[in-house]
Coordinates of C-alpha atoms (C1' of nucleotides) in Angstrom, one line a residue:
Chain A
X21 CA 123.0 87.2 105.1
X22 CA 125.8 87.7 102.6
X23 CA 125.3 90.8 100.5
X24 CA 127.2 92.1 97.5
X25 CA 125.8 95.6 97.7
X26 CA 128.2 96.7 100.5
X27 CA 127.8 99.9 102.4
X28 CA 129.2 103.4 102.0
X29 CA 133.0 103.6 102.3
X30 CA 133.4 99.8 102.2
X31 CA 135.2 98.3 99.2
X32 CA 133.4 95.3 98.0
X33 CA 134.8 93.2 95.1
X34 CA 132.3 93.2 92.3
X35 CA 130.8 89.9 91.4
X36 CA 131.7 88.7 87.9
X37 CA 128.1 88.7 86.8
X38 CA 127.8 92.4 87.7
X39 CA 131.1 93.1 86.0
X40 CA 129.9 91.6 82.8
X41 CA 126.8 93.7 82.8
X42 CA 128.9 96.8 83.6
X43 CA 131.1 96.0 80.7
X44 CA 128.1 95.8 78.3
X45 CA 126.9 99.2 79.7
X46 CA 130.3 100.7 78.9
X47 CA 130.3 99.2 75.4
X48 CA 126.8 100.7 74.7
X49 CA 128.0 104.2 75.7
X50 CA 131.3 103.7 73.7
X51 CA 129.1 103.0 70.7
X52 CA 127.2 106.2 71.2
X53 CA 124.0 104.5 72.5
X54 CA 122.2 105.9 75.5
X55 CA 121.6 103.0 77.8
X56 CA 119.0 105.1 79.8
X57 CA 116.9 107.1 77.3
X58 CA 114.3 109.5 78.5
X59 CA 111.1 108.1 77.0
X60 CA 109.7 105.7 74.5
X61 CA 106.4 107.0 73.1
X62 CA 103.8 104.9 71.2
X63 CA 104.0 101.7 73.1
X64 CA 101.1 99.1 72.8
X65 CA 100.5 96.8 75.7
X66 CA 101.3 93.2 74.9
X67 CA 97.9 92.2 76.0
X68 CA 96.3 94.4 73.3
X69 CA 98.6 92.9 70.7
X70 CA 97.5 89.4 71.7
X71 CA 93.8 90.3 71.8
X72 CA 94.0 91.8 68.3
X73 CA 95.4 88.6 66.8
X74 CA 93.8 85.9 68.9
X75 CA 92.6 83.7 66.0
X76 CA 95.7 83.7 63.8
X77 CA 96.6 80.4 62.3
X78 CA 100.0 78.7 62.8
X79 CA 102.4 80.0 60.2
X80 CA 100.3 83.0 59.3
X81 CA 101.9 86.3 58.5
X82 CA 100.4 89.8 59.0
X83 CA 101.3 93.4 58.1
X84 CA 100.4 94.6 61.6
X85 CA 103.2 96.7 63.1
X86 CA 103.5 97.3 66.8
X87 CA 105.8 99.0 69.2
X88 CA 106.1 97.1 72.5
X89 CA 108.3 97.6 75.5
X90 CA 109.2 95.5 78.5
X91 CA 111.7 93.4 80.3
X92 CA 113.7 90.7 78.5
X93 CA 112.8 87.4 80.1
X94 CA 114.4 84.6 78.0
X95 CA 116.4 84.0 74.9
X96 CA 116.7 81.0 72.6
X97 CA 119.5 81.3 70.2
X98 CA 119.5 79.8 66.8
X99 CA 122.6 81.2 65.2
X100 CA 121.3 83.4 62.5
X101 CA 118.0 83.6 64.3
X102 CA 117.0 84.0 67.9
X103 CA 113.7 83.9 69.8
X104 CA 113.3 86.1 72.8
X105 CA 110.5 86.5 75.4
X106 CA 109.5 90.0 76.4
X107 CA 107.4 90.7 79.5
X108 CA 105.2 93.7 80.2
X109 CA 102.5 94.1 82.8
X110 CA 99.9 92.7 80.5
X111 CA 101.7 89.6 79.4
X112 CA 104.5 88.0 77.5
X113 CA 105.3 88.0 73.8
X114 CA 107.8 86.1 71.8
X115 CA 110.2 88.0 69.6
X116 CA 111.9 86.6 66.5
X117 CA 115.1 88.2 65.6
X118 CA 116.6 87.3 62.2
X119 CA 120.0 88.2 61.1
X120 CA 118.8 88.6 57.5
X121 CA 116.2 91.2 58.6
X122 CA 118.2 93.1 61.1
X123 CA 121.7 93.1 59.6
X124 CA 124.9 92.2 61.4
X125 CA 125.3 95.2 63.6
X126 CA 121.7 95.3 65.0
X127 CA 121.6 91.5 65.4
X128 CA 124.8 91.4 67.3
X129 CA 123.7 94.2 69.5
X130 CA 120.4 92.4 70.2
X131 CA 122.2 89.2 71.1
X132 CA 124.4 91.2 73.5
X133 CA 121.3 92.2 75.6
X134 CA 121.1 90.6 79.0
X135 CA 118.0 89.0 80.5
X136 CA 116.4 91.6 82.6
X137 CA 117.2 94.5 80.3
X138 CA 114.3 96.8 79.5
X139 CA 114.0 97.1 75.8
X140 CA 111.6 98.6 73.2
X141 CA 110.8 96.6 70.1
X142 CA 109.3 97.6 66.8
X143 CA 108.1 94.7 64.7
X144 CA 105.5 92.8 62.7
X145 CA 103.1 90.3 64.1
X146 CA 103.1 86.7 62.8
X147 CA 102.1 83.3 64.1
X148 CA 105.0 80.8 64.4
X149 CA 104.8 77.4 62.9
X150 CA 104.2 76.0 66.4
X151 CA 101.3 78.5 66.9
X152 CA 103.1 81.0 69.2
X153 CA 102.1 84.6 68.5
X154 CA 105.3 86.5 67.8
X155 CA 106.7 89.8 66.7
X156 CA 109.3 89.8 64.0
X157 CA 111.8 92.4 65.2
X158 CA 112.6 95.3 62.9
X159 CA 114.1 97.7 65.5
X160 CA 115.5 97.4 69.0
X161 CA 115.9 100.2 71.5
X162 CA 117.6 99.8 74.8
X163 CA 115.3 101.5 77.4
X164 CA 117.3 100.7 80.5
X165 CA 120.3 98.5 81.0
X166 CA 119.8 96.1 83.9
X167 CA 123.0 95.8 85.9
X168 CA 121.9 92.9 88.1
X169 CA 120.8 89.4 87.1
X170 CA 117.0 88.7 87.3
X171 CA 115.5 85.8 89.2
X172 CA 115.6 82.3 87.6
X173 CA 113.6 82.5 84.4
X174 CA 111.7 79.3 85.1
X175 CA 111.6 78.9 88.9
X176 CA 111.3 82.7 89.6
X177 CA 112.2 83.9 93.1
X178 CA 111.3 81.3 95.7
X179 CA 113.1 82.4 98.9
X180 CA 110.3 83.8 101.0
X181 CA 112.6 86.3 102.8
X182 CA 113.9 87.8 99.5
X183 CA 110.4 87.8 98.0
X184 CA 109.2 90.1 100.8
X185 CA 112.4 92.2 101.2
X186 CA 113.0 92.6 97.5
X187 CA 109.4 92.6 96.3
X188 CA 110.5 94.1 92.9
X189 CA 112.4 90.8 92.2
X190 CA 109.3 88.8 93.2
X191 CA 107.3 90.9 90.8
X192 CA 109.8 90.5 88.0
X193 CA 110.2 86.8 88.5
X194 CA 106.8 85.5 89.5
X195 CA 103.8 86.2 87.3
X196 CA 101.4 85.0 90.1
X197 CA 102.7 87.7 92.4
X198 CA 102.0 90.3 89.7
X199 CA 98.5 88.9 89.3
X200 CA 97.9 88.9 93.0
X201 CA 98.6 92.6 93.4
X202 CA 96.6 93.4 90.3
X203 CA 93.7 91.6 92.0
X204 CA 94.4 93.6 95.2
X205 CA 94.0 96.8 93.2
X206 CA 90.8 95.4 91.7
X207 CA 89.4 94.7 95.2
X208 CA 90.1 98.2 96.3
X209 CA 88.8 99.9 93.2
X210 CA 85.6 97.8 93.4
X211 CA 85.0 98.7 97.0
X212 CA 85.5 102.4 96.2
X213 CA 83.1 102.3 93.3
X214 CA 80.4 100.5 95.3
X215 CA 80.5 103.1 98.0
X216 CA 80.8 106.1 95.6
X217 CA 77.8 104.8 93.7
X218 CA 75.9 104.5 96.9
X219 CA 76.4 108.2 97.7
X220 CA 79.3 107.9 100.1
X221 CA 81.9 110.7 100.3
X222 CA 85.5 109.6 100.6
X223 CA 87.4 111.6 103.3
X224 CA 90.8 111.7 104.8
X225 CA 91.2 112.1 108.6
X226 CA 94.4 112.4 110.6
X227 CA 96.9 109.6 110.8
X228 CA 98.8 111.5 113.5
X229 CA 96.4 111.8 116.4
X230 CA 96.7 113.5 119.7
X231 CA 94.6 110.7 121.2
X232 CA 94.0 107.3 119.8
X233 CA 90.7 105.5 119.8
X234 CA 88.1 103.6 118.0
X235 CA 89.5 100.1 118.5
X236 CA 91.0 97.9 121.2
X237 CA 94.8 98.0 120.4
X238 CA 98.0 99.5 121.5
X239 CA 99.2 102.4 119.4
X240 CA 102.6 103.5 118.0
X241 CA 103.8 106.8 119.3
X242 CA 105.8 109.4 117.5
X243 CA 107.0 112.9 118.2
X244 CA 106.5 116.2 116.4
X245 CA 109.6 118.4 116.9
X246 CA 108.3 121.8 116.1
X247 CA 105.2 121.3 118.3
X248 CA 107.3 119.4 120.8
X249 CA 104.6 116.9 121.5
X250 CA 103.8 113.3 121.0
X251 CA 101.3 111.9 118.6
X252 CA 99.8 108.5 118.2
X253 CA 99.5 106.8 114.8
X254 CA 95.9 106.0 114.4
X255 CA 94.6 102.6 115.3
X256 CA 91.3 103.4 113.7
X257 CA 89.4 106.2 111.9
X258 CA 86.2 105.7 113.8
X259 CA 86.0 108.7 116.0
X260 CA 86.9 111.3 113.4
X261 CA 84.5 109.8 110.8
X262 CA 81.6 110.0 113.3
X263 CA 82.5 113.6 113.9
X264 CA 82.0 114.1 110.1
X265 CA 78.6 112.5 110.4
X266 CA 77.8 114.9 113.2
X267 CA 78.9 117.6 110.7
X268 CA 76.3 116.5 108.2
X269 CA 78.3 114.6 105.6
X270 CA 75.8 111.8 106.2
X271 CA 77.6 109.0 104.3
X272 CA 81.4 109.0 104.6
X273 CA 84.1 106.5 104.2
X274 CA 87.9 106.3 104.5
X275 CA 90.2 103.7 103.0
X276 CA 93.7 103.8 104.4
X277 CA 96.3 102.5 106.8
X278 CA 95.8 101.9 110.5
X279 CA 98.7 101.1 112.8
X280 CA 98.7 98.7 115.7
X281 CA 101.7 98.1 117.9
X282 CA 101.2 94.3 118.3
X283 CA 102.7 91.1 117.3
X284 CA 102.8 89.9 113.7
X285 CA 101.0 86.8 112.6
X286 CA 99.6 85.3 109.4
X287 CA 96.7 87.7 109.8
X288 CA 98.4 90.7 111.5
X289 CA 100.8 93.2 110.0
X290 CA 101.6 96.3 112.1
X291 CA 100.3 98.6 109.4
X292 CA 97.3 97.4 107.5
X293 CA 94.6 98.8 105.2
X294 CA 91.2 99.4 106.7
X295 CA 88.0 100.6 105.3
X296 CA 85.5 102.3 107.5
X297 CA 82.2 103.7 106.5
X298 CA 79.4 105.5 108.4
X299 CA 75.9 105.9 107.1
X300 CA 73.4 108.3 108.7
X301 CA 69.9 107.0 109.4
X302 CA 71.0 103.4 109.1
X303 CA 71.6 100.7 111.7
X304 CA 73.7 97.6 111.8
X305 CA 71.3 95.5 109.8
X306 CA 71.8 98.0 107.0
X307 CA 75.5 97.8 107.4
X308 CA 75.3 94.0 107.2
X309 CA 73.4 94.1 104.0
X310 CA 75.8 96.6 102.5
X311 CA 78.8 94.5 103.6
X312 CA 77.4 91.4 101.9
X313 CA 76.6 93.2 98.7
X314 CA 80.0 94.9 98.5
X315 CA 82.0 91.8 99.3
X316 CA 79.9 89.8 96.8
X317 CA 80.5 92.5 94.2
X318 CA 84.2 92.3 94.9
X319 CA 84.2 88.5 94.5
X320 CA 82.5 88.9 91.1
X321 CA 84.8 91.6 90.0
X322 CA 88.0 89.6 90.7
X323 CA 86.5 86.4 89.3
X324 CA 86.7 84.6 92.7
X325 CA 86.6 80.8 92.2
X326 CA 87.3 79.4 95.6
X327 CA 85.2 77.4 98.1
X328 CA 83.7 80.4 99.9
X329 CA 80.2 81.4 99.0
X330 CA 79.9 85.2 99.2
X331 CA 76.4 85.4 97.8
X332 CA 74.1 87.2 100.3
X333 CA 72.7 86.6 102.7
X334 CA 75.5 85.2 104.8
X335 CA 74.8 82.9 107.8
X336 CA 73.9 84.7 110.9
X337 CA 74.5 83.5 114.5
X338 CA 74.2 85.3 117.8
X339 CA 77.3 86.0 119.8
X340 CA 76.0 84.5 123.0
X341 CA 74.7 81.4 121.2
X342 CA 77.9 80.9 119.2
X343 CA 79.9 80.8 122.4
X344 CA 77.4 78.6 124.1
X345 CA 77.4 76.1 121.2
X346 CA 81.2 76.0 121.1
X347 CA 81.9 75.8 124.8
X348 CA 78.6 75.1 126.6
X349 CA 79.0 78.2 128.6
X350 CA 76.3 80.9 128.8
X351 CA 78.3 84.1 129.3
X352 CA 75.3 86.2 130.2
X353 CA 74.6 83.9 133.2
X354 CA 78.1 84.8 134.6
X355 CA 78.5 88.5 134.6
X356 CA 81.7 88.7 136.6
X357 CA 85.1 87.6 135.3
X358 CA 86.0 85.3 138.2
X359 CA 82.5 83.8 138.0
X360 CA 82.8 83.2 134.3
X361 CA 86.3 81.7 134.6
X362 CA 84.8 79.1 137.0
X363 CA 82.0 78.3 134.6
X364 CA 84.5 77.9 131.7
X365 CA 86.7 75.6 133.7
X366 CA 83.6 73.6 134.8
X367 CA 82.7 73.2 131.1
X368 CA 86.2 71.6 130.6
X369 CA 88.0 74.5 128.9
X370 CA 91.1 76.3 129.9
X371 CA 92.5 79.7 128.8
X372 CA 95.9 81.0 129.5
X373 CA 95.9 83.3 132.5
X374 CA 92.1 82.8 132.8
X375 CA 91.9 83.8 136.4
X376 CA 93.5 87.2 135.9
X377 CA 91.3 88.1 132.9
X378 CA 88.5 90.7 133.1
X379 CA 85.1 89.6 132.0
X380 CA 85.5 91.4 128.6
X381 CA 88.9 89.9 128.0
X382 CA 87.6 86.5 128.8
X383 CA 84.5 86.8 126.6
X384 CA 86.8 88.1 123.8
X385 CA 89.1 85.1 124.2
X386 CA 86.2 82.6 124.2
X387 CA 85.1 83.9 120.8
X388 CA 88.5 84.1 119.3
X389 CA 89.7 80.7 120.5
X390 CA 86.6 78.6 120.3
X391 CA 84.3 80.2 117.7
X392 CA 86.4 82.2 115.2
X393 CA 88.7 79.5 113.9
X394 CA 85.7 77.4 112.9
X395 CA 83.9 80.0 110.9
X396 CA 84.9 79.0 107.4
X397 CA 82.0 80.2 105.3
X398 CA 81.1 83.9 105.5
X399 CA 79.3 84.3 108.8
X400 CA 77.9 87.3 110.7
X401 CA 78.1 87.0 114.5
X402 CA 75.4 89.3 115.9
X403 CA 74.8 91.2 119.2
X404 CA 77.9 91.6 121.2
X405 CA 78.0 92.3 125.0
X406 CA 78.1 96.0 126.0
X407 CA 81.4 95.5 127.9
X408 CA 83.4 94.8 124.8
X409 CA 81.6 97.2 122.6
X410 CA 82.2 100.8 123.9
X411 CA 80.9 102.5 120.7
X412 CA 77.9 100.3 119.9
X413 CA 74.4 101.3 120.8
X414 CA 72.5 99.1 123.2
X415 CA 70.4 96.5 121.6
X416 CA 66.8 97.7 121.1
X417 CA 65.4 94.5 122.7
X418 CA 68.2 92.4 124.3
X419 CA 69.5 93.7 127.6
X420 CA 73.2 93.7 128.2
X421 CA 73.9 93.4 124.5
X422 CA 74.6 95.9 121.7
X423 CA 73.6 96.1 118.1
X424 CA 77.0 95.0 116.9
X425 CA 78.2 92.3 114.6
X426 CA 81.5 91.0 113.3
X427 CA 81.8 89.1 110.0
X428 CA 84.1 86.1 109.7
X429 CA 85.4 84.0 106.8
X430 CA 88.1 81.4 106.5
X431 CA 88.5 81.5 110.3
X432 CA 89.3 85.2 110.3
X433 CA 87.5 88.3 111.3
X434 CA 87.0 90.6 108.3
X435 CA 84.6 93.2 109.5
X436 CA 83.2 94.8 112.6
X437 CA 80.1 97.0 112.6
X438 CA 77.4 98.5 114.8
X439 CA 74.5 100.7 115.2
X440 CA 76.6 103.6 116.4
X441 CA 76.1 104.8 120.0
X442 CA 75.0 108.4 119.6
X443 CA 73.8 109.2 123.2
X444 CA 76.6 111.4 124.5
X445 CA 75.8 110.6 128.2
X446 CA 75.9 106.8 127.5
X447 CA 79.1 107.3 125.5
X448 CA 80.6 109.1 128.5
X449 CA 79.7 106.3 130.8
X450 CA 81.3 103.7 128.4
X451 CA 84.5 105.7 128.3
X452 CA 84.5 105.7 132.1
X453 CA 84.0 102.0 132.1
X454 CA 87.0 101.7 129.8
X455 CA 89.1 103.7 132.1
X456 CA 88.2 101.3 134.9
X457 CA 89.2 98.3 132.7
X458 CA 92.4 100.1 131.9
X459 CA 93.1 100.5 135.6
X460 CA 92.3 96.8 136.0
X461 CA 95.2 96.0 133.7
X462 CA 93.6 96.0 130.2
X463 CA 96.3 97.7 128.1
X464 CA 94.0 98.1 125.2
X465 CA 91.1 99.8 126.9
X466 CA 90.0 103.0 125.3
X467 CA 91.3 106.3 126.5
X468 CA 88.7 108.9 127.3
X469 CA 88.0 111.2 124.4
X470 CA 86.1 114.3 125.6
X471 CA 86.2 116.0 122.2
X472 CA 84.4 113.1 120.7
X473 CA 81.8 113.1 123.5
X474 CA 81.2 116.8 122.9
X475 CA 80.7 116.1 119.2
X476 CA 78.0 113.6 120.1
X477 CA 76.4 116.3 122.3
X478 CA 76.1 118.4 119.2
X479 CA 73.8 115.7 117.9
X480 CA 74.7 112.7 115.7
X481 CA 71.9 111.1 113.7
X482 CA 71.2 107.4 114.0
X483 CA 74.1 105.9 112.2
X484 CA 75.3 102.5 111.0
X485 CA 79.1 102.1 110.8
X486 CA 81.4 99.4 109.6
X487 CA 85.1 98.6 109.4
X488 CA 86.4 96.1 106.8
X489 CA 90.0 94.7 106.8
X490 CA 91.1 95.1 103.2
X491 CA 94.2 93.0 103.5
X492 CA 92.2 90.1 104.9
X493 CA 89.5 90.6 102.2
X494 CA 92.3 90.3 99.6
X495 CA 93.5 87.1 101.4
X496 CA 90.0 85.7 101.0
X497 CA 89.7 86.7 97.3
X498 CA 93.1 85.3 96.4
X499 CA 93.1 82.2 98.6
X500 CA 96.2 83.4 100.4
X501 CA 97.1 82.2 103.9
X502 CA 99.4 85.0 105.0
X503 CA 98.8 88.7 105.2
X504 CA 102.4 89.1 104.1
X505 CA 101.6 87.7 100.7
X506 CA 99.0 90.4 100.1
X507 CA 101.0 93.4 101.5
X508 CA 103.6 94.6 99.0
X509 CA 106.3 95.4 101.7
X510 CA 105.4 93.6 104.9
X511 CA 107.1 94.5 108.2
X512 CA 110.4 92.7 108.6
X513 CA 113.1 92.6 111.2
X514 CA 116.2 94.5 110.3
Chain B
rG22 C1' 109.8 87.0 124.9
rC23 C1' 109.5 81.2 124.5
rC24 C1' 109.4 76.5 121.4
rC25 C1' 110.2 74.0 116.7
rU26 C1' 112.4 74.6 112.0
rU27 C1' 115.5 76.7 108.3
rG28 C1' 120.0 79.4 105.9
rU29 C1' 124.9 75.7 100.4
rA30 C1' 127.2 79.4 93.5
rG31 C1' 123.5 85.4 91.0
rC32 C1' 118.6 82.1 90.9
rU33 C1' 116.4 76.9 91.8
rC34 C1' 118.0 72.8 94.5
rA35 C1' 121.5 68.2 95.8
rA36 C1' 125.5 66.3 99.0
rU37 C1' 124.7 58.6 102.1
rU38 C1' 127.2 57.2 108.8
rG39 C1' 131.4 63.2 110.1
rG40 C1' 135.5 61.7 104.7
rC41 C1' 137.9 66.0 98.2
rA42 C1' 130.9 70.8 98.2
rG43 C1' 127.7 69.0 93.1
rA44 C1' 123.7 69.8 89.3
rG45 C1' 120.2 72.7 86.3
rC46 C1' 119.3 77.8 85.0
rA47 C1' 121.7 82.4 84.3
rG48 C1' 126.6 84.3 82.9
rC49 C1' 131.4 83.5 79.7
rG50 C1' 133.6 81.0 74.8
rG51 C1' 131.8 78.1 70.5
rA52 C1' 127.8 75.4 67.0
rC53 C1' 122.9 76.0 65.2
rU54 C1' 117.3 80.1 60.5
rC55 C1' 110.5 78.2 63.7
rU56 C1' 112.5 77.8 69.0
rU57 C1' 109.6 78.3 73.5
rA58 C1' 112.2 75.4 80.8
rA59 C1' 115.4 75.2 73.0
rU60 C1' 119.5 71.8 72.2
rC61 C1' 124.9 70.5 71.8
rC62 C1' 130.3 71.3 73.1
rG63 C1' 133.9 73.9 76.4
rA64 C1' 135.7 76.7 80.4
rA65 C1' 134.5 79.2 84.9
rG66 C1' 131.7 80.3 89.2
rG67 C1' 131.8 78.7 96.9
rU68 C1' 134.8 81.9 103.7
rU69 C1' 128.2 76.2 103.1
rG70 C1' 124.4 83.2 107.3
rA71 C1' 128.4 84.8 111.3
rA72 C1' 131.6 83.6 115.5
rG73 C1' 133.4 79.8 118.5
rG74 C1' 133.9 74.5 120.0
rU75 C1' 134.4 68.9 119.5
rU76 C1' 137.3 65.9 115.8
rC77 C1' 142.9 63.5 112.2
rG78 C1' 138.9 65.6 109.3
rA79 C1' 132.5 69.5 110.0
rU80 C1' 127.6 71.6 104.9
rU81 C1' 126.8 67.5 108.6
rC82 C1' 127.7 67.2 115.8
rC83 C1' 127.6 71.1 120.0
rU84 C1' 127.2 76.5 121.8
rU85 C1' 126.1 81.7 120.9
rC86 C1' 124.5 85.4 117.6
rC87 C1' 121.9 87.2 113.0
rG88 C1' 117.9 86.6 109.3
rG89 C1' 113.5 83.7 107.4
rG90 C1' 109.2 80.3 108.2
rG91 C1' 105.7 77.9 111.6
rG92 C1' 103.6 77.8 116.5
rC93 C1' 102.8 79.9 121.6
rA94 C1' 102.4 84.4 124.1
rC95 C1' 100.8 89.1 122.5
rC96 C1' 97.1 90.7 119.1
rA97 C1' 89.8 91.7 117.4

RNA sequence: GCCCUUGUAGCUCAAUUGGCAGAGCAGCGGACUCUUAAUCCGAAGGUUGAAGGUUCGAUUCCUUCCGGGGGCACCA
């Protein structure tokens, strides 16, 4: 990519557009005007100005004075009069600048502003003859000189790479990007409020962990110099949160970043936002109900208007039946990997490297390849096999299965939950099984966590726990097809 | 890592079969007192991602590299 920013020590000829802006900056200073003042008190959001004058008739004048501030978006010159558009976070307002009101000097200075400059305006509200709510400018204050041109005023910033690498330009130029991240904030605040109101305590557990766990994924590693030891960036908060339930906090949640050292895709970013909650004296049915109600509340809060129906209850289907329906294979009738591979092939399906896969890997693949992509409406897949669920409690009535579900929508997993395994001896056996899977070549099998097992030995109440992918939830709520669209600064190659 | 695709002015996009690289916006100079993608006149703005090759001639064809997008692999 060509780049006009250059690097330290390298002389780069300045683009004429930048030189022009620099020249205006110098002129402001020469005229004794601070192009970067320290504050601008008393600003009213444009949205409030609009709301206060919603019913004004075309041509109507008012005596309402406001001070607004924002970024100059467009200018339409009229000689002795000019119209300008000013953007703030809450909207856009037209400014009318008249030479007969402002006088020669102020008018000239205003016309010398560049698109993209941050300016403060004092003025009076009126409705233009064409019915555009406007502010008649009485005073102009430069709040920050912009030294680089903004994106195209009409087309915005379209280049996907620049939109992600230079998100500030995306936000300046594209109103829908601003709206999307406002929606994201609304999703998160709604989730928090739901849990807070339900008596959950928000906690923070380590991101740098001596041992990773709580999910099937490869971790990032990093190094602490003073301690001279490696740490893992967490792949999940699960094990720490359950230790807090052991400690008696009863209802806890954490909302924060997890990190997984995996490929990127439309639904995977190496760092992503995860919510996990744990509720003492509850089981996975309770977790399902809470998930439905929280996601539904989120959809209401953000004014969701898409094709997905988040109203509870969601469709429920059992894991074993879902695979059987999609592939014709009864996984429980083939408890060994090789055996199952034969059955899958006999049913006319093929998976990459199928003969080398362990039973859990194979089962996992069957779900993600044949079932998940077809789960469009919110669906809860119930009762996962023990072998792929090392932290879920055995099903109270179905042998070989656990009380675990995953929720899907728009062909994506959004949540994973279980009645938590709280029998320390069983947990120890599950870890040992994971170690065997690891030795059999599964790079994502769980490492053995003795501290966690000892915490369970202390006694953990019956507990329902759930993890919800916040980025994916935002994708659903905004109808977005790529996780990169809902993460402000997605991972990019250098 | 593999496959497909893509990269042209600050931004948004053109460029026929390989034949002088163009437009709109923004910017610059000028006109204009209700415009709103304002309009009109004028002048400017380019190492076509980088390097190499084929050719009289390359934005166009070939190779390699870099970045983006999509897919596969990987990945709940």
